[in-house]
């Protein structure tokens, strides 16, 4: 019976993350939530040259926002920027070349950005799904360096700038979101699951899964919908900071019967370790 219940939950959960799950959930969306003018507000989107990041940046640009694209590959980033400017008519699109797996590079970028720009919304979208163990030039495991430490440093470095902004918002990973929401009451933190979308990362990192599911995967725009909603809607800001979202609704951070809860002391230890790592790389970063 336990095996059966777990199987039912798995199938149900998988279906909710597909295109069909989005189409079902979207019947309850209020289109007016994202039909807003965000001219004068500044948004930074990491990993914005493709997939969900580019779709998010494009929709923000359509609404008049100033968008900073933070990308690793200059050639692909230039193409993405041109596409966004051409399709939206918004000229306030700026490109920054940063490798989110390189902590020294992030510190250098963030210190310069703080001195030159304002920021209302930080969208930590960049991530990787490396199947085989890879180390960065700093000796860090690449998934950790990109998805966890990179997100931590980018947010930590830009929090002082966000603290100055009205209605400041951030999106990133679950434990970090919960911990930062407690520490920074003037900033609205949130994290979301985009569902399974047809993105370059899914195609390259999960080829077998992609082949089985490609006809059911969400589009980039569908995967980006909740990111956009969290970034621009007044309704999202009315909800408590630190929540985890799926299809514009706060949901549990743990699947039923998954038994994945972590004790508070482990989460606090994670934050301590990340702070130690981040300061280590900050101390050796070049002076601006």
PDB file of C-alpha atoms in Angstrom:
ATOM      1  CA  UNK A   1       0.000   0.000   0.000  1.00  0.00           C
ATOM      2  CA  UNK A   2       2.840   2.379   0.814  1.00  0.00           C
ATOM      3  CA  UNK A   3       4.424   1.733  -2.590  1.00  0.00           C
ATOM      4  CA  UNK A   4       1.070   2.337  -4.291  1.00  0.00           C
ATOM      5  CA  UNK A   5       0.510   5.654  -2.495  1.00  0.00           C
ATOM      6  CA  UNK A   6       3.999   6.831  -3.387  1.00  0.00           C
ATOM      7  CA  UNK A   7       3.439   5.895  -7.031  1.00  0.00           C
ATOM      8  CA  UNK A   8       0.137   7.780  -7.114  1.00  0.00           C
ATOM      9  CA  UNK A   9       1.775  10.873  -5.628  1.00  0.00           C
ATOM     10  CA  UNK A  10       4.647  10.642  -8.116  1.00  0.00           C
ATOM     11  CA  UNK A  11       2.343  10.396 -11.140  1.00  0.00           C
ATOM     12  CA  UNK A  12       0.091  13.159  -9.821  1.00  0.00           C
ATOM     13  CA  UNK A  13       3.068  15.408  -9.112  1.00  0.00           C
ATOM     14  CA  UNK A  14       4.637  14.783 -12.518  1.00  0.00           C
ATOM     15  CA  UNK A  15       1.367  15.658 -14.257  1.00  0.00           C
ATOM     16  CA  UNK A  16       1.095  18.939 -12.348  1.00  0.00           C
ATOM     17  CA  UNK A  17       4.503  20.003 -13.656  1.00  0.00           C
ATOM     18  CA  UNK A  18       3.672  19.380 -17.334  1.00  0.00           C
ATOM     19  CA  UNK A  19       1.938  21.572 -19.902  1.00  0.00           C
ATOM     20  CA  UNK A  20      -1.398  20.060 -18.925  1.00  0.00           C
ATOM     21  CA  UNK A  21      -0.835  21.051 -15.307  1.00  0.00           C
ATOM     22  CA  UNK A  22      -0.128  24.619 -16.344  1.00  0.00           C
ATOM     23  CA  UNK A  23      -3.178  24.801 -18.596  1.00  0.00           C
ATOM     24  CA  UNK A  24      -5.373  23.544 -15.772  1.00  0.00           C
ATOM     25  CA  UNK A  25      -3.920  25.963 -13.215  1.00  0.00           C
ATOM     26  CA  UNK A  26      -4.015  28.940 -15.595  1.00  0.00           C
ATOM     27  CA  UNK A  27      -7.819  28.771 -15.757  1.00  0.00           C
ATOM     28  CA  UNK A  28      -7.767  30.368 -12.303  1.00  0.00           C
ATOM     29  CA  UNK A  29      -5.209  33.097 -13.103  1.00  0.00           C
ATOM     30  CA  UNK A  30      -6.223  36.738 -13.107  1.00  0.00           C
ATOM     31  CA  UNK A  31      -4.664  38.225 -16.283  1.00  0.00           C
ATOM     32  CA  UNK A  32      -4.785  41.687 -14.731  1.00  0.00           C
ATOM     33  CA  UNK A  33      -2.148  40.623 -12.190  1.00  0.00           C
ATOM     34  CA  UNK A  34       0.585  40.876 -14.824  1.00  0.00           C
ATOM     35  CA  UNK A  35      -0.956  43.531 -17.062  1.00  0.00           C
ATOM     36  CA  UNK A  36       1.099  46.235 -15.398  1.00  0.00           C
ATOM     37  CA  UNK A  37       3.450  49.022 -16.411  1.00  0.00           C
ATOM     38  CA  UNK A  38       6.831  48.655 -14.706  1.00  0.00           C
ATOM     39  CA  UNK A  39       8.589  51.554 -16.431  1.00  0.00           C
ATOM     40  CA  UNK A  40      11.146  53.061 -14.094  1.00  0.00           C
ATOM     41  CA  UNK A  41      11.754  49.778 -12.252  1.00  0.00           C
ATOM     42  CA  UNK A  42      14.991  47.882 -12.733  1.00  0.00           C
ATOM     43  CA  UNK A  43      15.209  44.078 -13.050  1.00  0.00           C
ATOM     44  CA  UNK A  44      18.287  41.840 -13.128  1.00  0.00           C
ATOM     45  CA  UNK A  45      17.849  38.364 -14.649  1.00  0.00           C
ATOM     46  CA  UNK A  46      20.671  35.810 -14.540  1.00  0.00           C
ATOM     47  CA  UNK A  47      20.870  33.120 -17.215  1.00  0.00           C
ATOM     48  CA  UNK A  48      18.815  35.323 -19.517  1.00  0.00           C
ATOM     49  CA  UNK A  49      20.081  34.275 -22.936  1.00  0.00           C
ATOM     50  CA  UNK A  50      17.731  31.298 -23.336  1.00  0.00           C
ATOM     51  CA  UNK A  51      14.859  29.325 -21.862  1.00  0.00           C
ATOM     52  CA  UNK A  52      12.910  30.617 -18.886  1.00  0.00           C
ATOM     53  CA  UNK A  53      15.352  33.456 -18.206  1.00  0.00           C
ATOM     54  CA  UNK A  54      14.981  34.923 -21.683  1.00  0.00           C
ATOM     55  CA  UNK A  55      11.201  34.479 -21.622  1.00  0.00           C
ATOM     56  CA  UNK A  56      11.039  36.304 -18.286  1.00  0.00           C
ATOM     57  CA  UNK A  57      13.280  39.134 -19.465  1.00  0.00           C
ATOM     58  CA  UNK A  58      11.219  39.548 -22.624  1.00  0.00           C
ATOM     59  CA  UNK A  59       7.920  39.812 -20.757  1.00  0.00           C
ATOM     60  CA  UNK A  60       9.362  42.353 -18.316  1.00  0.00           C
ATOM     61  CA  UNK A  61      10.694  44.358 -21.264  1.00  0.00           C
ATOM     62  CA  UNK A  62       7.219  44.328 -22.858  1.00  0.00           C
ATOM     63  CA  UNK A  63       5.947  46.017 -19.694  1.00  0.00           C
ATOM     64  CA  UNK A  64       8.513  48.795 -19.891  1.00  0.00           C
ATOM     65  CA  UNK A  65      10.988  47.637 -17.265  1.00  0.00           C
ATOM     66  CA  UNK A  66      14.719  48.259 -17.434  1.00  0.00           C
ATOM     67  CA  UNK A  67      16.254  44.810 -17.779  1.00  0.00           C
ATOM     68  CA  UNK A  68      19.829  43.760 -17.009  1.00  0.00           C
ATOM     69  CA  UNK A  69      20.693  40.459 -18.675  1.00  0.00           C
ATOM     70  CA  UNK A  70      23.450  38.552 -16.850  1.00  0.00           C
ATOM     71  CA  UNK A  71      24.805  35.809 -19.109  1.00  0.00           C
ATOM     72  CA  UNK A  72      27.918  33.673 -19.460  1.00  0.00           C
ATOM     73  CA  UNK A  73      28.198  33.355 -23.256  1.00  0.00           C
ATOM     74  CA  UNK A  74      28.570  36.717 -25.002  1.00  0.00           C
ATOM     75  CA  UNK A  75      27.624  35.528 -28.486  1.00  0.00           C
ATOM     76  CA  UNK A  76      24.344  33.924 -27.406  1.00  0.00           C
ATOM     77  CA  UNK A  77      23.648  36.823 -25.050  1.00  0.00           C
ATOM     78  CA  UNK A  78      24.010  39.405 -27.828  1.00  0.00           C
ATOM     79  CA  UNK A  79      21.528  37.463 -29.952  1.00  0.00           C
ATOM     80  CA  UNK A  80      19.068  37.265 -27.040  1.00  0.00           C
ATOM     81  CA  UNK A  81      19.378  40.983 -26.325  1.00  0.00           C
ATOM     82  CA  UNK A  82      18.753  41.871 -29.968  1.00  0.00           C
ATOM     83  CA  UNK A  83      15.700  39.611 -30.023  1.00  0.00           C
ATOM     84  CA  UNK A  84      14.263  41.184 -26.877  1.00  0.00           C
ATOM     85  CA  UNK A  85      14.832  44.748 -28.107  1.00  0.00           C
ATOM     86  CA  UNK A  86      13.372  43.974 -31.542  1.00  0.00           C
ATOM     87  CA  UNK A  87      10.267  42.178 -30.272  1.00  0.00           C
ATOM     88  CA  UNK A  88       9.435  44.573 -27.431  1.00  0.00           C
ATOM     89  CA  UNK A  89      10.691  47.903 -28.724  1.00  0.00           C
ATOM     90  CA  UNK A  90      12.276  48.480 -25.315  1.00  0.00           C
ATOM     91  CA  UNK A  91      15.762  49.972 -25.631  1.00  0.00           C
ATOM     92  CA  UNK A  92      16.513  49.792 -21.890  1.00  0.00           C
ATOM     93  CA  UNK A  93      18.067  46.339 -22.105  1.00  0.00           C
ATOM     94  CA  UNK A  94      21.615  46.007 -20.777  1.00  0.00           C
ATOM     95  CA  UNK A  95      24.004  43.089 -21.073  1.00  0.00           C
ATOM     96  CA  UNK A  96      26.551  41.907 -18.495  1.00  0.00           C
ATOM     97  CA  UNK A  97      28.853  38.930 -19.101  1.00  0.00           C
ATOM     98  CA  UNK A  98      29.320  36.995 -15.859  1.00  0.00           C
ATOM     99  CA  UNK A  99      30.014  33.326 -15.144  1.00  0.00           C
ATOM    100  CA  UNK A 100      27.751  32.458 -12.196  1.00  0.00           C
ATOM    101  CA  UNK A 101      29.998  29.482 -11.352  1.00  0.00           C
ATOM    102  CA  UNK A 102      32.909  31.873 -10.731  1.00  0.00           C
ATOM    103  CA  UNK A 103      32.539  33.494  -7.275  1.00  0.00           C
ATOM    104  CA  UNK A 104      35.330  36.049  -7.782  1.00  0.00           C
ATOM    105  CA  UNK A 105      33.708  37.179 -11.026  1.00  0.00           C
ATOM    106  CA  UNK A 106      30.323  37.597  -9.321  1.00  0.00           C
ATOM    107  CA  UNK A 107      31.785  39.745  -6.537  1.00  0.00           C
ATOM    108  CA  UNK A 108      33.586  41.915  -9.090  1.00  0.00           C
ATOM    109  CA  UNK A 109      30.421  42.364 -11.147  1.00  0.00           C
ATOM    110  CA  UNK A 110      28.170  43.081  -8.163  1.00  0.00           C
ATOM    111  CA  UNK A 111      30.510  45.669  -6.658  1.00  0.00           C
ATOM    112  CA  UNK A 112      30.595  47.533  -9.985  1.00  0.00           C
ATOM    113  CA  UNK A 113      26.832  47.170 -10.517  1.00  0.00           C
ATOM    114  CA  UNK A 114      26.068  48.644  -7.089  1.00  0.00           C
ATOM    115  CA  UNK A 115      27.988  51.786  -7.977  1.00  0.00           C
ATOM    116  CA  UNK A 116      26.376  52.303 -11.365  1.00  0.00           C
ATOM    117  CA  UNK A 117      22.757  51.153 -11.238  1.00  0.00           C
ATOM    118  CA  UNK A 118      19.645  50.896  -9.132  1.00  0.00           C
ATOM    119  CA  UNK A 119      17.818  47.584  -8.641  1.00  0.00           C
ATOM    120  CA  UNK A 120      14.244  46.729  -7.703  1.00  0.00           C
ATOM    121  CA  UNK A 121      14.028  43.031  -8.553  1.00  0.00           C
ATOM    122  CA  UNK A 122      16.714  40.327  -8.650  1.00  0.00           C
ATOM    123  CA  UNK A 123      15.756  37.127 -10.479  1.00  0.00           C
ATOM    124  CA  UNK A 124      18.284  34.349  -9.854  1.00  0.00           C
ATOM    125  CA  UNK A 125      17.419  32.133 -12.800  1.00  0.00           C
ATOM    126  CA  UNK A 126      20.846  30.849 -13.878  1.00  0.00           C
ATOM    127  CA  UNK A 127      21.526  27.243 -13.019  1.00  0.00           C
ATOM    128  CA  UNK A 128      23.043  24.067 -14.357  1.00  0.00           C
ATOM    129  CA  UNK A 129      22.385  20.333 -14.285  1.00  0.00           C
ATOM    130  CA  UNK A 130      25.782  18.717 -14.794  1.00  0.00           C
ATOM    131  CA  UNK A 131      25.470  14.929 -14.780  1.00  0.00           C
ATOM    132  CA  UNK A 132      29.166  14.100 -14.378  1.00  0.00           C
ATOM    133  CA  UNK A 133      31.348  15.565 -11.663  1.00  0.00           C
ATOM    134  CA  UNK A 134      33.066  18.734 -12.885  1.00  0.00           C
ATOM    135  CA  UNK A 135      35.231  21.152 -10.943  1.00  0.00           C
ATOM    136  CA  UNK A 136      35.518  24.874 -11.605  1.00  0.00           C
ATOM    137  CA  UNK A 137      38.893  26.648 -11.796  1.00  0.00           C
ATOM    138  CA  UNK A 138      38.491  27.306  -8.066  1.00  0.00           C
ATOM    139  CA  UNK A 139      38.125  23.587  -7.300  1.00  0.00           C
ATOM    140  CA  UNK A 140      34.384  23.796  -6.617  1.00  0.00           C
ATOM    141  CA  UNK A 141      31.870  21.220  -7.818  1.00  0.00           C
ATOM    142  CA  UNK A 142      30.126  22.968 -10.711  1.00  0.00           C
ATOM    143  CA  UNK A 143      26.490  22.393  -9.704  1.00  0.00           C
ATOM    144  CA  UNK A 144      27.194  23.711  -6.201  1.00  0.00           C
ATOM    145  CA  UNK A 145      29.227  26.647  -7.501  1.00  0.00           C
ATOM    146  CA  UNK A 146      26.483  27.725  -9.904  1.00  0.00           C
ATOM    147  CA  UNK A 147      23.198  26.811  -8.245  1.00  0.00           C
ATOM    148  CA  UNK A 148      24.032  27.476  -4.594  1.00  0.00           C
ATOM    149  CA  UNK A 149      27.181  29.510  -3.980  1.00  0.00           C
ATOM    150  CA  UNK A 150      26.695  31.676  -7.068  1.00  0.00           C
ATOM    151  CA  UNK A 151      23.127  32.463  -6.060  1.00  0.00           C
ATOM    152  CA  UNK A 152      24.235  33.194  -2.503  1.00  0.00           C
ATOM    153  CA  UNK A 153      26.982  35.608  -3.533  1.00  0.00           C
ATOM    154  CA  UNK A 154      24.900  37.418  -6.149  1.00  0.00           C
ATOM    155  CA  UNK A 155      22.114  38.034  -3.659  1.00  0.00           C
ATOM    156  CA  UNK A 156      24.354  38.861  -0.707  1.00  0.00           C
ATOM    157  CA  UNK A 157      26.308  41.347  -2.789  1.00  0.00           C
ATOM    158  CA  UNK A 158      23.187  43.085  -4.119  1.00  0.00           C
ATOM    159  CA  UNK A 159      21.099  43.131  -0.919  1.00  0.00           C
ATOM    160  CA  UNK A 160      22.469  46.580   0.066  1.00  0.00           C
ATOM    161  CA  UNK A 161      21.237  47.948  -3.274  1.00  0.00           C
ATOM    162  CA  UNK A 162      17.862  46.231  -2.918  1.00  0.00           C
ATOM    163  CA  UNK A 163      17.470  47.612   0.600  1.00  0.00           C
ATOM    164  CA  UNK A 164      17.378  51.105  -0.935  1.00  0.00           C
ATOM    165  CA  UNK A 165      14.576  50.250  -3.380  1.00  0.00           C
ATOM    166  CA  UNK A 166      10.829  50.436  -2.978  1.00  0.00           C
ATOM    167  CA  UNK A 167       9.043  47.074  -3.247  1.00  0.00           C
ATOM    168  CA  UNK A 168      12.298  45.158  -3.670  1.00  0.00           C
ATOM    169  CA  UNK A 169      11.980  41.481  -4.599  1.00  0.00           C
ATOM    170  CA  UNK A 170      14.258  38.437  -5.036  1.00  0.00           C
ATOM    171  CA  UNK A 171      13.713  34.893  -6.331  1.00  0.00           C
ATOM    172  CA  UNK A 172      16.140  32.030  -5.602  1.00  0.00           C
ATOM    173  CA  UNK A 173      16.435  28.613  -3.972  1.00  0.00           C
ATOM    174  CA  UNK A 174      14.239  27.335  -1.169  1.00  0.00           C
ATOM    175  CA  UNK A 175      16.375  27.285   1.991  1.00  0.00           C
ATOM    176  CA  UNK A 176      18.150  30.503   1.034  1.00  0.00           C
ATOM    177  CA  UNK A 177      14.799  32.176   0.412  1.00  0.00           C
ATOM    178  CA  UNK A 178      13.437  31.164   3.810  1.00  0.00           C
ATOM    179  CA  UNK A 179      16.569  32.258   5.651  1.00  0.00           C
ATOM    180  CA  UNK A 180      16.903  35.602   3.878  1.00  0.00           C
ATOM    181  CA  UNK A 181      13.216  36.373   4.346  1.00  0.00           C
ATOM    182  CA  UNK A 182      13.835  36.222   8.095  1.00  0.00           C
ATOM    183  CA  UNK A 183      16.943  38.390   7.912  1.00  0.00           C
ATOM    184  CA  UNK A 184      15.803  41.131   5.495  1.00  0.00           C
ATOM    185  CA  UNK A 185      12.294  42.309   6.280  1.00  0.00           C
ATOM    186  CA  UNK A 186      12.334  45.151   3.736  1.00  0.00           C
ATOM    187  CA  UNK A 187      12.847  42.803   0.778  1.00  0.00           C
ATOM    188  CA  UNK A 188      10.231  40.347  -0.508  1.00  0.00           C
ATOM    189  CA  UNK A 189      11.853  36.970  -1.158  1.00  0.00           C
ATOM    190  CA  UNK A 190      10.190  34.128  -3.034  1.00  0.00           C
ATOM    191  CA  UNK A 191      11.134  30.964  -4.876  1.00  0.00           C
ATOM    192  CA  UNK A 192       9.248  28.992  -7.518  1.00  0.00           C
ATOM    193  CA  UNK A 193       9.171  25.774  -9.513  1.00  0.00           C
ATOM    194  CA  UNK A 194       8.639  26.396 -13.247  1.00  0.00           C
ATOM    195  CA  UNK A 195       7.404  22.891 -13.914  1.00  0.00           C
ATOM    196  CA  UNK A 196       9.068  20.789 -16.581  1.00  0.00           C
ATOM    197  CA  UNK A 197       9.643  23.144 -19.502  1.00  0.00           C
ATOM    198  CA  UNK A 198      11.183  22.534 -22.917  1.00  0.00           C
ATOM    199  CA  UNK A 199      14.441  24.379 -22.256  1.00  0.00           C
ATOM    200  CA  UNK A 200      18.011  23.832 -23.511  1.00  0.00           C
ATOM    201  CA  UNK A 201      19.021  22.678 -20.015  1.00  0.00           C
ATOM    202  CA  UNK A 202      16.401  19.919 -19.945  1.00  0.00           C
ATOM    203  CA  UNK A 203      17.283  18.779 -23.463  1.00  0.00           C
ATOM    204  CA  UNK A 204      21.020  18.571 -22.818  1.00  0.00           C
ATOM    205  CA  UNK A 205      21.059  17.356 -19.200  1.00  0.00           C
ATOM    206  CA  UNK A 206      18.087  14.973 -19.275  1.00  0.00           C
ATOM    207  CA  UNK A 207      17.968  13.583 -22.841  1.00  0.00           C
ATOM    208  CA  UNK A 208      16.074  10.380 -21.982  1.00  0.00           C
ATOM    209  CA  UNK A 209      13.499  12.266 -19.916  1.00  0.00           C
ATOM    210  CA  UNK A 210      13.163  14.842 -22.691  1.00  0.00           C
ATOM    211  CA  UNK A 211      12.490  12.173 -25.338  1.00  0.00           C
ATOM    212  CA  UNK A 212       9.777  10.564 -23.208  1.00  0.00           C
ATOM    213  CA  UNK A 213       8.158  13.817 -22.149  1.00  0.00           C
ATOM    214  CA  UNK A 214       8.811  16.284 -24.984  1.00  0.00           C
ATOM    215  CA  UNK A 215       5.207  16.342 -26.128  1.00  0.00           C
ATOM    216  CA  UNK A 216       4.030  17.202 -22.625  1.00  0.00           C
ATOM    217  CA  UNK A 217       6.618  19.766 -21.592  1.00  0.00           C
ATOM    218  CA  UNK A 218       5.707  23.382 -20.903  1.00  0.00           C
ATOM    219  CA  UNK A 219       6.828  26.188 -23.171  1.00  0.00           C
ATOM    220  CA  UNK A 220       9.448  28.673 -21.991  1.00  0.00           C
ATOM    221  CA  UNK A 221       6.716  31.272 -21.478  1.00  0.00           C
ATOM    222  CA  UNK A 222       4.611  28.871 -19.395  1.00  0.00           C
ATOM    223  CA  UNK A 223       7.631  28.020 -17.265  1.00  0.00           C
ATOM    224  CA  UNK A 224       8.351  31.730 -16.800  1.00  0.00           C
ATOM    225  CA  UNK A 225       4.780  32.727 -15.919  1.00  0.00           C
ATOM    226  CA  UNK A 226       5.122  32.483 -12.143  1.00  0.00           C
ATOM    227  CA  UNK A 227       8.532  34.202 -12.239  1.00  0.00           C
ATOM    228  CA  UNK A 228       6.921  37.134 -14.041  1.00  0.00           C
ATOM    229  CA  UNK A 229       3.968  37.150 -11.636  1.00  0.00           C
ATOM    230  CA  UNK A 230       6.283  37.197  -8.625  1.00  0.00           C
ATOM    231  CA  UNK A 231       8.383  39.949 -10.165  1.00  0.00           C
ATOM    232  CA  UNK A 232       5.703  42.426 -11.248  1.00  0.00           C
ATOM    233  CA  UNK A 233       2.295  41.741  -9.679  1.00  0.00           C
ATOM    234  CA  UNK A 234       0.914  43.585  -6.686  1.00  0.00           C
ATOM    235  CA  UNK A 235      -0.843  40.380  -5.576  1.00  0.00           C
ATOM    236  CA  UNK A 236       2.447  38.515  -5.088  1.00  0.00           C
ATOM    237  CA  UNK A 237       3.762  41.243  -2.801  1.00  0.00           C
ATOM    238  CA  UNK A 238       0.719  40.906  -0.546  1.00  0.00           C
ATOM    239  CA  UNK A 239       1.730  37.365   0.405  1.00  0.00           C
ATOM    240  CA  UNK A 240       4.320  36.643   3.121  1.00  0.00           C
ATOM    241  CA  UNK A 241       7.992  36.720   2.180  1.00  0.00           C
ATOM    242  CA  UNK A 242       9.890  33.417   1.975  1.00  0.00           C
ATOM    243  CA  UNK A 243       7.258  31.233   0.296  1.00  0.00           C
ATOM    244  CA  UNK A 244       7.654  28.589  -2.419  1.00  0.00           C
ATOM    245  CA  UNK A 245       5.346  28.904  -5.440  1.00  0.00           C
ATOM    246  CA  UNK A 246       4.019  26.771  -8.257  1.00  0.00           C
ATOM    247  CA  UNK A 247       1.650  28.244 -10.857  1.00  0.00           C
ATOM    248  CA  UNK A 248       1.118  31.457  -8.861  1.00  0.00           C
ATOM    249  CA  UNK A 249       0.149  29.590  -5.692  1.00  0.00           C
ATOM    250  CA  UNK A 250       2.210  29.036  -2.529  1.00  0.00           C
ATOM    251  CA  UNK A 251       2.842  25.311  -2.033  1.00  0.00           C
ATOM    252  CA  UNK A 252       4.692  23.061   0.386  1.00  0.00           C
ATOM    253  CA  UNK A 253       8.461  22.946  -0.015  1.00  0.00           C
ATOM    254  CA  UNK A 254       8.368  19.149   0.468  1.00  0.00           C
ATOM    255  CA  UNK A 255       6.495  16.501  -1.476  1.00  0.00           C
ATOM    256  CA  UNK A 256       4.019  14.356   0.490  1.00  0.00           C
ATOM    257  CA  UNK A 257       5.679  11.240   1.936  1.00  0.00           C
ATOM    258  CA  UNK A 258       9.107  12.412   0.744  1.00  0.00           C
ATOM    259  CA  UNK A 259      10.579  12.709   4.257  1.00  0.00           C
ATOM    260  CA  UNK A 260      13.009  15.412   3.101  1.00  0.00           C
ATOM    261  CA  UNK A 261      12.639  17.920   5.933  1.00  0.00           C
ATOM    262  CA  UNK A 262      15.899  19.272   7.331  1.00  0.00           C
ATOM    263  CA  UNK A 263      16.408  20.448  10.920  1.00  0.00           C
ATOM    264  CA  UNK A 264      16.899  24.198  11.530  1.00  0.00           C
ATOM    265  CA  UNK A 265      20.461  23.666  12.710  1.00  0.00           C
ATOM    266  CA  UNK A 266      21.386  22.114   9.343  1.00  0.00           C
ATOM    267  CA  UNK A 267      19.925  25.094   7.479  1.00  0.00           C
ATOM    268  CA  UNK A 268      21.794  27.508   9.741  1.00  0.00           C
ATOM    269  CA  UNK A 269      25.004  25.563   9.157  1.00  0.00           C
ATOM    270  CA  UNK A 270      24.466  25.805   5.391  1.00  0.00           C
ATOM    271  CA  UNK A 271      24.209  29.585   5.628  1.00  0.00           C
ATOM    272  CA  UNK A 272      27.360  29.729   7.754  1.00  0.00           C
ATOM    273  CA  UNK A 273      29.316  27.612   5.280  1.00  0.00           C
ATOM    274  CA  UNK A 274      28.134  29.684   2.325  1.00  0.00           C
ATOM    275  CA  UNK A 275      29.114  32.877   4.115  1.00  0.00           C
ATOM    276  CA  UNK A 276      32.582  31.471   4.804  1.00  0.00           C
ATOM    277  CA  UNK A 277      32.990  30.435   1.164  1.00  0.00           C
ATOM    278  CA  UNK A 278      31.724  33.756  -0.165  1.00  0.00           C
ATOM    279  CA  UNK A 279      34.030  35.844   2.029  1.00  0.00           C
ATOM    280  CA  UNK A 280      36.996  33.703   1.030  1.00  0.00           C
ATOM    281  CA  UNK A 281      36.460  34.567  -2.618  1.00  0.00           C
ATOM    282  CA  UNK A 282      35.618  38.172  -1.892  1.00  0.00           C
ATOM    283  CA  UNK A 283      38.922  38.704  -0.113  1.00  0.00           C
ATOM    284  CA  UNK A 284      40.884  37.704  -3.213  1.00  0.00           C
ATOM    285  CA  UNK A 285      38.706  39.495  -5.747  1.00  0.00           C
ATOM    286  CA  UNK A 286      40.368  42.370  -7.633  1.00  0.00           C
ATOM    287  CA  UNK A 287      39.724  45.885  -6.368  1.00  0.00           C
ATOM    288  CA  UNK A 288      37.549  48.018  -8.618  1.00  0.00           C
TER     289      UNK A 288
END
